[in-house]
Amino acid sequence: MNQARGGDEGSFMNNLNIAALVMSGNSALLAINAPMLKRTKLAGIRPGGAAAAATVAAQVPA
């Protein structure tokens, strides 16, 4: 009976397969983008995190 309606189950499975491929592609892009973003130098942000911020705060006169 599904063939009379155009095979709805097959198109549903194709949609799931396409969604799974898109999600895995998105995960791959995130995995590539994270190290690239970590290496990016941004103006106004110093490397070192909290230790560098504490050092700068200690140098500012009160």
Coordinates of N, CA, C and O in Angstrom, one line a residue, residues 24-42:
S24 N 26.9 15.1 11.2 CA 28.3 14.7 11.3 C 29.2 15.7 10.6 O 30.3 15.9 11.0
G25 N 28.8 16.3 9.5 CA 29.5 17.3 8.9 C 29.7 18.5 9.8 O 30.8 19.1 9.8
N26 N 28.7 18.9 10.5 CA 28.7 20.0 11.4 C 29.7 19.7 12.6 O 30.5 20.6 13.0
S27 N 29.7 18.5 13.0 CA 30.7 18.1 14.1 C 32.1 18.2 13.6 O 33.0 18.6 14.3
A28 N 32.3 17.8 12.3 CA 33.7 17.9 11.7 C 34.1 19.3 11.6 O 35.3 19.7 11.9
L29 N 33.2 20.2 11.2 CA 33.5 21.6 11.1 C 33.9 22.2 12.4 O 34.8 23.0 12.6
L30 N 33.1 21.8 13.5 CA 33.5 22.3 14.8 C 34.8 21.8 15.3 O 35.6 22.6 15.9
A31 N 35.1 20.6 15.0 CA 36.4 20.0 15.4 C 37.6 20.7 14.7 O 38.7 20.9 15.2
I32 N 37.4 21.2 13.4 CA 38.4 21.9 12.7 C 38.5 23.3 13.2 O 39.5 23.9 13.3
N33 N 37.3 23.9 13.4 CA 37.3 25.4 13.8 C 37.8 25.6 15.2 O 38.4 26.7 15.4
A34 N 37.7 24.7 16.1 CA 38.1 25.0 17.5 C 39.6 25.2 17.6 O 40.0 26.2 18.2
P35 N 40.5 24.4 17.0 CA 41.9 24.7 17.1 C 42.3 26.0 16.3 O 43.2 26.7 16.7
M36 N 41.6 26.3 15.2 CA 41.9 27.5 14.5 C 41.5 28.7 15.3 O 42.3 29.7 15.3
L37 N 40.4 28.7 16.0 CA 40.0 29.8 16.8 C 40.9 30.0 18.0 O 41.2 31.1 18.4
K38 N 41.4 28.9 18.5 CA 42.3 28.9 19.7 C 43.7 29.6 19.3 O 44.2 30.4 20.1
R39 N 44.1 29.5 18.1 CA 45.3 30.1 17.6 C 45.1 31.6 17.2 O 46.1 32.3 17.0
T40 N 43.9 32.0 17.1 CA 43.6 33.4 16.6 C 44.0 34.4 17.7 O 43.6 34.2 18.8
K41 N 44.7 35.4 17.3 CA 45.1 36.5 18.2 C 44.0 37.6 18.1 O 43.7 38.1 17.1
L42 N 43.4 37.9 19.2 CA 42.4 38.9 19.3 C 42.9 40.1 20.0 O 43.6 40.0 21.0

